[in-house]
Short mmCIF file of C-alpha atoms in Angstrom, two decimals:
data_model
loop_
_atom_site.label_atom_id
_atom_site.label_comp_id
_atom_site.label_asym_id
_atom_site.label_seq_id
_atom_site.Cartn_x
_atom_site.Cartn_y
_atom_site.Cartn_z
CA UNK A 1 0.58 -0.04 0.15
CA UNK A 2 1.11 3.29 -0.86
CA UNK A 3 0.49 6.32 1.31
CA UNK A 4 -0.36 9.60 0.28
CA UNK A 5 1.26 12.31 2.75
CA UNK A 6 -2.00 15.05 2.96
CA UNK A 7 -0.48 18.08 4.57
CA UNK A 8 -2.91 20.60 3.10
CA UNK A 9 -1.66 20.95 0.22
CA UNK A 10 -1.96 20.38 -3.50
CA UNK A 11 -3.96 17.90 -5.95
CA UNK A 12 -3.82 14.97 -4.08
CA UNK A 13 -7.02 13.93 -6.02
CA UNK A 14 -4.53 13.44 -9.34
CA UNK A 15 -3.19 11.83 -7.03
CA UNK A 16 -4.70 8.94 -6.17
CA UNK A 17 -6.87 9.17 -8.69
CA UNK A 18 -3.80 8.01 -11.13
CA UNK A 19 -3.33 4.78 -8.53
CA UNK A 20 -6.87 3.53 -8.64
CA UNK A 21 -6.09 3.52 -12.55
CA UNK A 22 -3.06 1.60 -11.71
CA UNK A 23 -4.50 -0.37 -9.72
CA UNK A 24 -2.75 0.08 -6.64
CA UNK A 25 -3.51 0.53 -2.62
CA UNK A 26 -3.37 3.72 -1.51
CA UNK A 27 -4.00 5.88 2.14
CA UNK A 28 -4.68 9.39 1.35
CA UNK A 29 -4.50 10.79 5.18
CA UNK A 30 -2.86 13.77 7.55
CA UNK A 31 -1.59 11.32 10.00
CA UNK A 32 0.91 9.71 10.50
CA UNK A 33 0.14 6.86 12.16
CA UNK A 34 -1.27 6.07 9.50
CA UNK A 35 0.21 6.50 6.56
CA UNK A 36 3.02 4.52 8.93
CA UNK A 37 0.81 1.46 7.50
CA UNK A 38 2.41 1.93 4.50
CA UNK A 39 5.12 0.01 2.28
CA UNK A 40 5.79 3.72 -0.04
CA UNK A 41 4.75 7.08 -0.11
CA UNK A 42 4.30 9.72 -1.76
CA UNK A 43 4.52 13.56 -1.43
CA UNK A 44 2.89 15.27 -3.48
CA UNK A 45 2.75 19.41 -4.08
CA UNK A 46 2.41 22.43 -5.48
CA UNK A 47 1.81 26.33 -3.56
CA UNK A 48 5.13 27.30 -2.16
CA UNK A 49 7.90 25.86 -0.62
CA UNK A 50 7.73 27.92 2.87
CA UNK A 51 4.22 27.13 2.95
CA UNK A 52 4.21 23.78 2.70
CA UNK A 53 7.80 23.40 5.18
CA UNK A 54 5.40 25.27 7.39
CA UNK A 55 2.67 22.71 6.92
CA UNK A 56 4.62 19.78 7.35
CA UNK A 57 5.88 20.78 10.45
CA UNK A 58 2.78 21.65 12.49
CA UNK A 59 1.29 18.56 10.69
CA UNK A 60 4.08 16.81 13.10
CA UNK A 61 4.93 15.22 9.69
CA UNK A 62 7.74 16.53 9.50
CA UNK A 63 9.85 14.26 12.23
CA UNK A 64 7.54 10.83 10.54
CA UNK A 65 9.19 11.31 6.81
CA UNK A 66 12.63 11.35 8.11
CA UNK A 67 12.44 8.42 10.59
CA UNK A 68 11.10 7.00 7.67
CA UNK A 69 14.20 7.29 4.48
CA UNK A 70 16.46 7.36 7.60
CA UNK A 71 14.80 2.80 7.63
CA UNK A 72 15.70 3.31 4.17
CA UNK A 73 12.25 3.01 2.69
CA UNK A 74 10.92 3.95 -0.43
CA UNK A 75 9.65 7.95 -0.18
CA UNK A 76 8.40 9.58 -4.16
CA UNK A 77 8.09 13.61 -4.24
CA UNK A 78 6.10 14.86 -6.98
CA UNK A 79 6.95 19.05 -8.15
CA UNK A 80 6.63 20.74 -5.49
CA UNK A 81 7.60 17.38 -3.26
CA UNK A 82 11.01 16.78 -5.35
CA UNK A 83 11.57 20.20 -3.91
CA UNK A 84 10.01 19.81 -0.60
CA UNK A 85 13.20 16.46 -0.58
CA UNK A 86 16.35 19.23 -1.53
CA UNK A 87 18.63 21.08 0.81
CA UNK A 88 16.12 24.03 0.89
CA UNK A 89 14.52 27.10 -1.36
CA UNK A 90 15.08 30.87 -2.16
CA UNK A 91 11.08 30.01 -3.13
CA UNK A 92 9.72 33.73 -1.39
CA UNK A 93 12.55 33.68 1.17
CA UNK A 94 15.36 31.17 2.10
CA UNK A 95 13.41 27.73 3.89
CA UNK A 96 15.13 24.04 4.01
CA UNK A 97 14.29 21.99 2.85
CA UNK A 98 14.00 18.09 3.94
CA UNK A 99 17.76 17.05 3.36
CA UNK A 100 17.95 14.05 1.19
CA UNK A 101 18.85 15.45 -1.82
CA UNK A 102 21.52 18.08 -2.64
CA UNK A 103 20.71 20.69 -4.34
CA UNK A 104 18.34 24.01 -4.23
CA UNK A 105 15.76 25.43 -5.77
CA UNK A 106 16.53 28.36 -7.42
CA UNK A 107 14.58 31.30 -9.40
CA UNK A 108 14.44 30.70 -13.82
CA UNK A 109 14.92 33.82 -13.95
CA UNK A 110 18.40 33.87 -12.03
CA UNK A 111 19.71 31.38 -14.21
CA UNK A 112 20.78 32.46 -17.41
CA UNK A 113 21.87 36.17 -18.62
CA UNK A 114 19.23 38.64 -20.95
CA UNK A 115 17.40 35.60 -22.32
CA UNK A 116 13.94 36.55 -22.28
CA UNK A 117 11.75 33.43 -21.64
CA UNK A 118 8.56 32.17 -20.43
CA UNK A 119 8.21 31.43 -15.95
CA UNK A 120 6.54 28.92 -14.89
CA UNK A 121 7.87 26.46 -16.89
CA UNK A 122 4.74 25.38 -18.12
CA UNK A 123 3.54 22.25 -20.34
CA UNK A 124 4.79 19.03 -22.39
CA UNK A 125 9.04 18.50 -22.18
CA UNK A 126 11.21 16.18 -24.09
CA UNK A 127 13.25 13.98 -20.70
CA UNK A 128 16.41 12.91 -21.54
CA UNK A 129 17.74 9.54 -19.80
CA UNK A 130 20.79 9.56 -17.50
CA UNK A 131 20.32 6.40 -16.37
CA UNK A 132 18.91 4.57 -18.67
CA UNK A 133 18.84 2.08 -15.93
CA UNK A 134 17.24 3.12 -12.94
CA UNK A 135 14.02 0.98 -12.09
CA UNK A 136 12.50 4.66 -12.16
CA UNK A 137 12.69 4.46 -15.92
CA UNK A 138 11.16 0.44 -16.67
CA UNK A 139 8.71 0.11 -19.74
CA UNK A 140 9.82 4.63 -20.24
CA UNK A 141 11.55 6.67 -23.80
CA UNK A 142 13.14 9.63 -24.19
CA UNK A 143 8.65 10.55 -24.36
CA UNK A 144 7.17 14.22 -22.29
CA UNK A 145 5.47 14.55 -20.20
CA UNK A 146 4.31 17.70 -18.36
CA UNK A 147 5.89 20.36 -15.70
CA UNK A 148 4.72 23.37 -14.55
CA UNK A 149 7.01 24.85 -11.69
CA UNK A 150 8.64 28.22 -11.70
CA UNK A 151 11.60 27.02 -9.76
CA UNK A 152 13.98 24.55 -10.56
CA UNK A 153 16.94 23.11 -8.47
CA UNK A 154 20.59 23.97 -9.07
CA UNK A 155 22.69 20.97 -7.52
CA UNK A 156 26.19 19.41 -7.64
CA UNK A 157 25.04 15.81 -7.81
CA UNK A 158 24.96 15.29 -11.39
CA UNK A 159 24.84 11.04 -9.68
CA UNK A 160 20.99 12.24 -8.44
CA UNK A 161 19.98 12.83 -11.76
CA UNK A 162 17.89 10.48 -13.03
CA UNK A 163 16.39 12.21 -16.05
CA UNK A 164 16.93 15.70 -17.42
CA UNK A 165 15.21 18.10 -19.34
CA UNK A 166 16.20 21.72 -21.47
CA UNK A 167 14.68 24.89 -20.64
CA UNK A 168 17.26 27.26 -20.86
CA UNK A 169 19.43 24.83 -19.01
CA UNK A 170 18.75 21.66 -16.99
CA UNK A 171 16.02 20.81 -15.45
CA UNK A 172 16.14 17.66 -12.91
CA UNK A 173 13.62 16.20 -14.06
CA UNK A 174 13.41 12.54 -12.28
CA UNK A 175 16.13 12.71 -9.69
CA UNK A 176 16.99 9.62 -6.46
CA UNK A 177 19.38 8.58 -4.32
CA UNK A 178 18.44 5.12 -2.85
CA UNK A 179 15.02 4.63 -1.74
CA UNK A 180 14.31 8.86 -2.15
CA UNK A 181 12.87 9.91 -6.00
CA UNK A 182 11.91 13.13 -6.97
CA UNK A 183 10.22 13.86 -10.20
CA UNK A 184 9.96 17.59 -11.07
CA UNK A 185 7.29 16.92 -13.36
CA UNK A 186 3.13 15.55 -12.55
CA UNK A 187 3.54 11.72 -13.80
CA UNK A 188 -0.20 11.50 -13.34
CA UNK A 189 -0.39 13.91 -15.58
CA UNK A 190 1.81 13.32 -17.55
CA UNK A 191 0.01 10.62 -19.91
CA UNK A 192 1.90 7.14 -20.66
CA UNK A 193 4.99 7.67 -19.38
CA UNK A 194 3.30 9.94 -16.30
CA UNK A 195 1.49 6.58 -15.23
CA UNK A 196 4.70 4.00 -16.25
CA UNK A 197 7.07 6.02 -13.95
CA UNK A 198 3.59 6.05 -11.57
CA UNK A 199 3.28 1.64 -11.69
CA UNK A 200 7.38 1.43 -11.44
CA UNK A 201 6.70 2.98 -8.01
CA UNK A 202 4.30 0.80 -7.40
CA UNK A 203 6.75 -1.71 -7.60
CA UNK A 204 9.76 -0.05 -5.97
CA UNK A 205 7.16 -0.33 -3.40
CA UNK A 206 5.42 -3.71 -3.53
CA UNK A 207 9.52 -5.22 -3.57
CA UNK A 208 11.03 -3.68 -0.16
CA UNK A 209 7.62 -4.87 0.70
CA UNK A 210 8.90 -8.88 0.35
CA UNK A 211 12.43 -7.66 1.26
CA UNK A 212 10.58 -6.68 4.46
CA UNK A 213 9.01 -9.26 5.20
CA UNK B 1 12.65 22.04 -24.94
CA UNK B 2 9.25 22.92 -24.09
CA UNK B 3 6.54 21.65 -26.41
CA UNK B 4 4.33 24.04 -28.25
CA UNK B 5 0.53 23.04 -27.03
CA UNK B 6 -3.13 22.54 -28.32
CA UNK B 7 -6.03 22.84 -26.77
CA UNK B 8 -9.52 21.77 -27.39
CA UNK B 9 -12.63 23.91 -25.42
CA UNK B 10 -15.10 23.05 -24.62
CA UNK B 11 -18.36 24.47 -22.94
CA UNK B 12 -20.39 23.13 -19.99
CA UNK B 13 -24.19 23.88 -19.00
CA UNK B 14 -25.08 21.66 -16.34
CA UNK B 15 -23.59 18.99 -16.76
CA UNK B 16 -22.96 18.77 -20.20
CA UNK B 17 -21.01 19.13 -23.34
CA UNK B 18 -22.93 21.61 -25.88
CA UNK B 19 -22.06 23.36 -29.06
CA UNK B 20 -22.30 20.96 -31.60
CA UNK B 21 -20.23 18.70 -30.64
CA UNK B 22 -20.60 15.97 -33.64
CA UNK B 23 -18.18 12.67 -33.46
CA UNK B 24 -19.45 9.34 -34.91
CA UNK B 25 -18.87 6.44 -32.88
CA UNK B 26 -19.31 8.55 -29.26
CA UNK B 27 -22.05 7.01 -27.46
CA UNK B 28 -23.03 9.88 -25.99
CA UNK B 29 -21.04 13.19 -27.62
CA UNK B 30 -22.54 15.76 -25.17
CA UNK B 31 -19.97 13.83 -22.03
CA UNK B 32 -17.53 15.41 -21.05
CA UNK B 33 -15.95 12.55 -19.19
CA UNK B 34 -16.05 10.57 -22.79
CA UNK B 35 -15.04 13.63 -25.50
CA UNK B 36 -11.96 14.24 -22.64
CA UNK B 37 -10.70 10.86 -23.19
CA UNK B 38 -11.34 10.94 -26.94
CA UNK B 39 -9.30 13.95 -27.28
CA UNK B 40 -6.67 12.24 -25.13
CA UNK B 41 -6.61 9.87 -27.88
CA UNK B 42 -5.69 11.89 -29.96
CA UNK B 43 -3.28 13.78 -28.62
CA UNK B 44 -4.88 17.34 -27.23
CA UNK B 45 -2.16 18.38 -25.04
CA UNK B 46 -4.52 20.44 -22.18
CA UNK B 47 -8.09 21.03 -22.55
CA UNK B 48 -10.32 23.35 -21.36
CA UNK B 49 -13.83 22.93 -19.85
CA UNK B 50 -16.48 26.38 -19.95
CA UNK B 51 -19.25 26.29 -17.29
CA UNK B 52 -21.94 27.92 -19.44
CA UNK B 53 -24.38 27.43 -16.31
CA UNK B 54 -26.23 29.89 -15.44
CA UNK B 55 -27.88 28.24 -12.40
CA UNK B 56 -26.20 27.06 -8.68
CA UNK B 57 -27.93 23.90 -9.36
CA UNK B 58 -25.76 23.85 -12.57
CA UNK B 59 -22.58 24.63 -10.97
CA UNK B 60 -22.54 22.35 -8.37
CA UNK B 61 -23.34 19.87 -11.16
CA UNK B 62 -19.53 20.97 -13.11
CA UNK B 63 -17.84 19.94 -9.53
CA UNK B 64 -19.01 16.21 -10.24
CA UNK B 65 -18.55 16.35 -13.88
CA UNK B 66 -14.90 17.97 -12.82
CA UNK B 67 -14.70 15.04 -10.03
CA UNK B 68 -15.23 12.27 -12.99
CA UNK B 69 -12.52 14.57 -15.64
CA UNK B 70 -9.95 14.54 -13.50
CA UNK B 71 -10.55 10.63 -12.25
CA UNK B 72 -9.89 9.58 -15.90
CA UNK B 73 -7.58 12.26 -17.88
CA UNK B 74 -4.56 11.84 -17.63
CA UNK B 75 -3.68 15.55 -18.69
CA UNK B 76 -4.22 18.67 -16.83
CA UNK B 77 -6.56 20.60 -17.71
CA UNK B 78 -8.37 24.42 -16.01
CA UNK B 79 -12.14 25.00 -15.48
CA UNK B 80 -13.40 28.58 -16.29
CA UNK B 81 -16.54 30.08 -15.71
CA UNK B 82 -18.29 31.25 -12.42
CA UNK B 83 -16.45 31.52 -10.32
CA UNK B 84 -15.28 34.38 -8.39
CA UNK B 85 -13.99 33.54 -4.85
CA UNK B 86 -10.69 31.87 -3.15
CA UNK B 87 -14.35 29.28 -2.43
CA UNK B 88 -14.93 28.17 -5.51
CA UNK B 89 -10.98 28.36 -6.41
CA UNK B 90 -11.03 25.63 -3.80
CA UNK B 91 -13.47 23.36 -4.30
CA UNK B 92 -13.16 23.24 -8.38
CA UNK B 93 -8.92 22.39 -7.31
CA UNK B 94 -9.89 19.62 -5.23
CA UNK B 95 -12.55 18.08 -7.49
CA UNK B 96 -9.12 17.66 -9.37
CA UNK B 97 -8.27 19.86 -11.71
CA UNK B 98 -5.34 21.86 -12.29
CA UNK B 99 -6.21 25.79 -13.55
CA UNK B 100 -8.03 27.24 -12.73
CA UNK B 101 -9.64 30.63 -15.29
CA UNK B 102 -11.17 33.64 -14.16
CA UNK B 103 -12.45 36.26 -16.28
CA UNK B 104 -14.98 38.67 -15.48
CA UNK B 105 -14.00 38.27 -11.15
CA UNK B 106 -10.73 39.09 -11.70
CA UNK B 107 -11.28 42.41 -13.72
CA UNK B 108 -13.85 43.43 -10.86
CA UNK B 109 -11.54 42.44 -8.14
CA UNK B 110 -8.91 42.66 -9.22
CA UNK B 111 -7.30 40.97 -5.97
CA UNK B 112 -9.24 38.30 -6.52
CA UNK B 113 -5.71 37.18 -8.33
CA UNK B 114 -3.30 37.98 -6.34
CA UNK B 115 -5.85 35.57 -3.54
CA UNK B 116 -5.33 33.03 -5.60
CA UNK B 117 -2.10 33.11 -5.74
CA UNK B 118 -1.33 32.91 -2.27
CA UNK B 119 -3.08 29.55 -2.09
CA UNK B 120 -3.30 27.90 -4.60
CA UNK B 121 0.18 28.48 -6.44
CA UNK B 122 0.54 31.32 -9.83
CA UNK B 123 1.00 27.59 -11.77
CA UNK B 124 -3.05 26.94 -10.43
CA UNK B 125 -4.55 30.71 -12.47
CA UNK B 126 -5.19 31.39 -15.62
CA UNK B 127 -6.21 35.17 -16.36
CA UNK B 128 -8.37 34.89 -19.98
CA UNK B 129 -8.99 37.51 -21.21
CA UNK B 130 -11.32 39.05 -24.32
CA UNK B 131 -10.16 41.41 -26.18
CA UNK B 132 -11.33 43.81 -29.05
CA UNK B 133 -9.32 46.37 -31.88
CA UNK B 134 -10.43 49.71 -30.06
CA UNK B 135 -9.98 52.36 -32.76
CA UNK B 136 -10.25 55.77 -30.95
CA UNK B 137 -7.58 53.92 -28.69
CA UNK B 138 -5.30 52.51 -30.96
CA UNK B 139 -5.08 48.71 -29.71
CA UNK B 140 -7.37 46.28 -27.66
CA UNK B 141 -9.97 46.72 -25.36
CA UNK B 142 -11.13 44.14 -22.93
CA UNK B 143 -13.95 43.20 -22.99
CA UNK B 144 -15.71 41.48 -19.56
CA UNK B 145 -19.53 38.75 -19.62
CA UNK B 146 -18.75 36.82 -22.40
CA UNK B 147 -18.24 39.35 -24.09
CA UNK B 148 -20.51 41.85 -23.86
CA UNK B 149 -19.85 44.39 -22.07
CA UNK B 150 -15.76 47.09 -23.03
CA UNK B 151 -14.03 48.22 -20.40
CA UNK B 152 -11.76 50.72 -19.66
CA UNK B 153 -9.17 48.82 -19.92
CA UNK B 154 -6.11 47.91 -22.90
CA UNK B 155 -5.08 44.76 -23.70
CA UNK B 156 -1.35 44.91 -22.77
CA UNK B 157 -2.46 47.44 -19.14
CA UNK B 158 -4.56 44.59 -18.49
CA UNK B 159 -1.23 42.24 -19.59
CA UNK B 160 0.65 43.32 -17.13
CA UNK B 161 -1.24 43.71 -14.37
CA UNK B 162 -2.82 40.52 -14.13
CA UNK B 163 1.17 38.79 -14.55
CA UNK B 164 1.59 41.20 -11.76
CA UNK B 165 -1.08 40.19 -9.37
CA UNK B 166 0.27 35.93 -10.01
CA UNK B 167 -1.34 35.38 -13.41
CA UNK B 168 0.77 32.03 -14.22
CA UNK B 169 -1.40 32.18 -18.03
CA UNK B 170 -2.19 34.41 -20.03
CA UNK B 171 -5.87 32.86 -21.84
CA UNK B 172 -6.19 35.16 -24.72
CA UNK B 173 -9.61 35.60 -26.95
CA UNK B 174 -9.67 38.11 -29.63
CA UNK B 175 -13.01 38.96 -30.44
CA UNK B 176 -12.77 40.57 -33.53
CA UNK B 177 -11.92 36.94 -35.07
CA UNK B 178 -13.84 34.98 -32.80
CA UNK B 179 -15.97 32.38 -34.92
CA UNK B 180 -14.57 34.00 -38.32
CA UNK B 181 -12.18 30.96 -39.13
CA UNK B 182 -9.07 32.87 -40.78
CA UNK B 183 -6.98 32.55 -38.75
CA UNK B 184 -5.96 33.16 -34.99
CA UNK B 185 -5.00 37.15 -33.62
CA UNK B 186 -2.06 37.59 -34.64
CA UNK B 187 -1.40 41.84 -33.63
CA UNK B 188 -2.61 40.91 -30.56
CA UNK B 189 -1.17 38.06 -29.97
CA UNK B 190 1.95 38.64 -30.55
CA UNK B 191 0.93 41.71 -28.34
CA UNK B 192 0.30 40.43 -25.48
CA UNK B 193 3.33 38.51 -25.39
CA UNK B 194 5.90 41.48 -25.74
CA UNK B 195 3.82 42.68 -22.74
CA UNK B 196 3.95 39.83 -20.31
CA UNK B 197 6.78 36.91 -19.85
CA UNK B 198 4.46 34.40 -18.72
CA UNK B 199 2.54 31.43 -21.58
CA UNK B 200 -0.19 33.02 -23.32
CA UNK B 201 -2.52 30.62 -25.05
CA UNK B 202 -3.92 32.25 -28.05
CA UNK B 203 -7.62 31.22 -29.04
CA UNK B 204 -9.47 32.52 -31.95
CA UNK B 205 -10.06 31.96 -35.02
CA UNK B 206 -8.62 28.88 -35.89
CA UNK B 207 -10.18 27.27 -39.28
CA UNK B 208 -7.70 25.15 -40.37
CA UNK B 209 -4.18 23.61 -39.81
CA UNK B 210 -2.40 25.70 -41.59
CA UNK B 211 -3.67 28.92 -38.93
CA UNK B 212 -2.10 26.37 -35.83
CA UNK B 213 1.46 26.89 -38.15
CA UNK B 214 1.06 29.76 -39.03
CA UNK B 215 0.36 31.30 -35.10
CA UNK B 216 3.47 29.52 -33.22
CA UNK B 217 5.42 31.19 -36.80
CA UNK B 218 5.04 34.05 -36.65
CA UNK B 219 4.06 34.95 -32.65
CA UNK B 220 5.72 33.62 -29.36
CA UNK B 221 2.52 32.16 -28.82
CA UNK B 222 3.06 28.33 -26.17
CA UNK B 223 0.27 27.08 -27.06
CA UNK B 224 -3.46 27.90 -28.81
CA UNK B 225 -6.99 26.76 -28.42
CA UNK B 226 -9.44 25.97 -30.84
CA UNK B 227 -13.18 24.47 -30.34
CA UNK B 228 -15.92 24.62 -33.23
CA UNK B 229 -12.92 23.43 -35.32
CA UNK B 230 -12.20 20.42 -33.30
CA UNK B 231 -15.68 19.31 -32.80
CA UNK B 232 -17.47 19.82 -35.61
CA UNK B 233 -14.44 17.69 -37.07
CA UNK B 234 -13.06 19.74 -39.28
CA UNK B 235 -9.71 18.73 -38.01
CA UNK B 236 -8.69 16.45 -35.91
CA UNK B 237 -5.71 17.04 -33.22
CA UNK B 238 -4.35 14.44 -34.45
CA UNK B 239 -4.28 16.05 -37.55
CA UNK B 240 -3.21 19.11 -36.72
CA UNK B 241 -0.08 18.12 -35.13
CA UNK B 242 0.86 16.21 -37.47
CA UNK B 243 1.14 18.91 -39.56
CA UNK B 244 2.70 20.97 -36.94
CA UNK B 245 5.87 18.91 -36.88
CA UNK B 246 6.59 18.51 -40.54
CA UNK B 247 6.92 21.76 -40.48
CA UNK B 248 9.18 22.02 -37.62
CA UNK B 249 6.97 23.36 -34.60
CA UNK B 250 7.85 21.64 -31.56
CA UNK B 251 4.64 19.72 -30.58
CA UNK B 252 4.66 15.93 -28.53
#
């Protein structure tokens, strides 16, 4: 079973519906007691980084997630949920993140010199695989997925990049280290490839459960 | 690099898609869920639902429609029409829509845009702009109430205003071209693109697949929206995207 963390932000309905279509059982909850029963967690989210971190603290989910990851259990962050996995973000004000992955969310604007381009990065962009053999990319190809974000992860750690996209520079699209995985785009809105990625995460979760048994 | 989006628009009244949708092979041409799946399979990049219900009951039904569509559709969709408050936005977004589109309500009370953006993020906030060329103004004037009521706003001023208040995208409809089927309003589209830095969806005037190439070749539009040309099967999303690809426009 997958636990979707409800911390008051984001489109939880479409993530849960996508899991339903894939016949993946899930629980959508803000209660860490309930979420603890799951074999894998999804941290969704749209909205601002600062608000999201505050809500995770208020709802006392922060320590739960940190312990979850320390225990080696699978966690998937989506969009803002992915950015939260990193060291922090400069959105609105500098805010510390969960710190599972090295990197900082920066405004798109500051990444390129004197070139006028559209922000948010909104729409379908093509994936470029950095780790084609990664289990998250099983049965997918370098196709298009749906992005919408105004801040972009900047990281020195090449080894956490599983797939990237190009938008006036490199955009980390699928990232991961061990049991912590993230997608900057919305797999639940990315048609066939997106569904496949969620299915792959479902498999990772199922394998983890079998290993623990 | 990011691709250009093709967006069919569906008018929904009391829970049913209206405005002559002529499809063969559909069990029920007025069913929003069935139609969304149809367009998804054709390669639509996104969908827009415009709620044209006049009644309270109709609006409530729309929420059910959104919930159902979100349950089957694996591409993003926007809902507009009759959204007047942060509560309205919350209801629609929690039901599963990815973005809400504001029009008249934003002109009446521009703070609504920032309130929505603060709660839900700029990526959720689309502002729909209906513009018509005005000789005296020497530019395009903004209209509300489905194009019936002129305002004092000039289009670039209004576009800048909505972006400064947190609009993440602009859905720009040319009232001069709307329904004329002889192409998008290239001058208007480029004028607005030059005024703001958020994505702009061109709308109004699509009559043939060539019109889509034009709008992407000659303006910096990020997406193009059309209704009747797709509903009446004059062309299909599939055909348009194939044609764009052949002409060197990047599409999914």
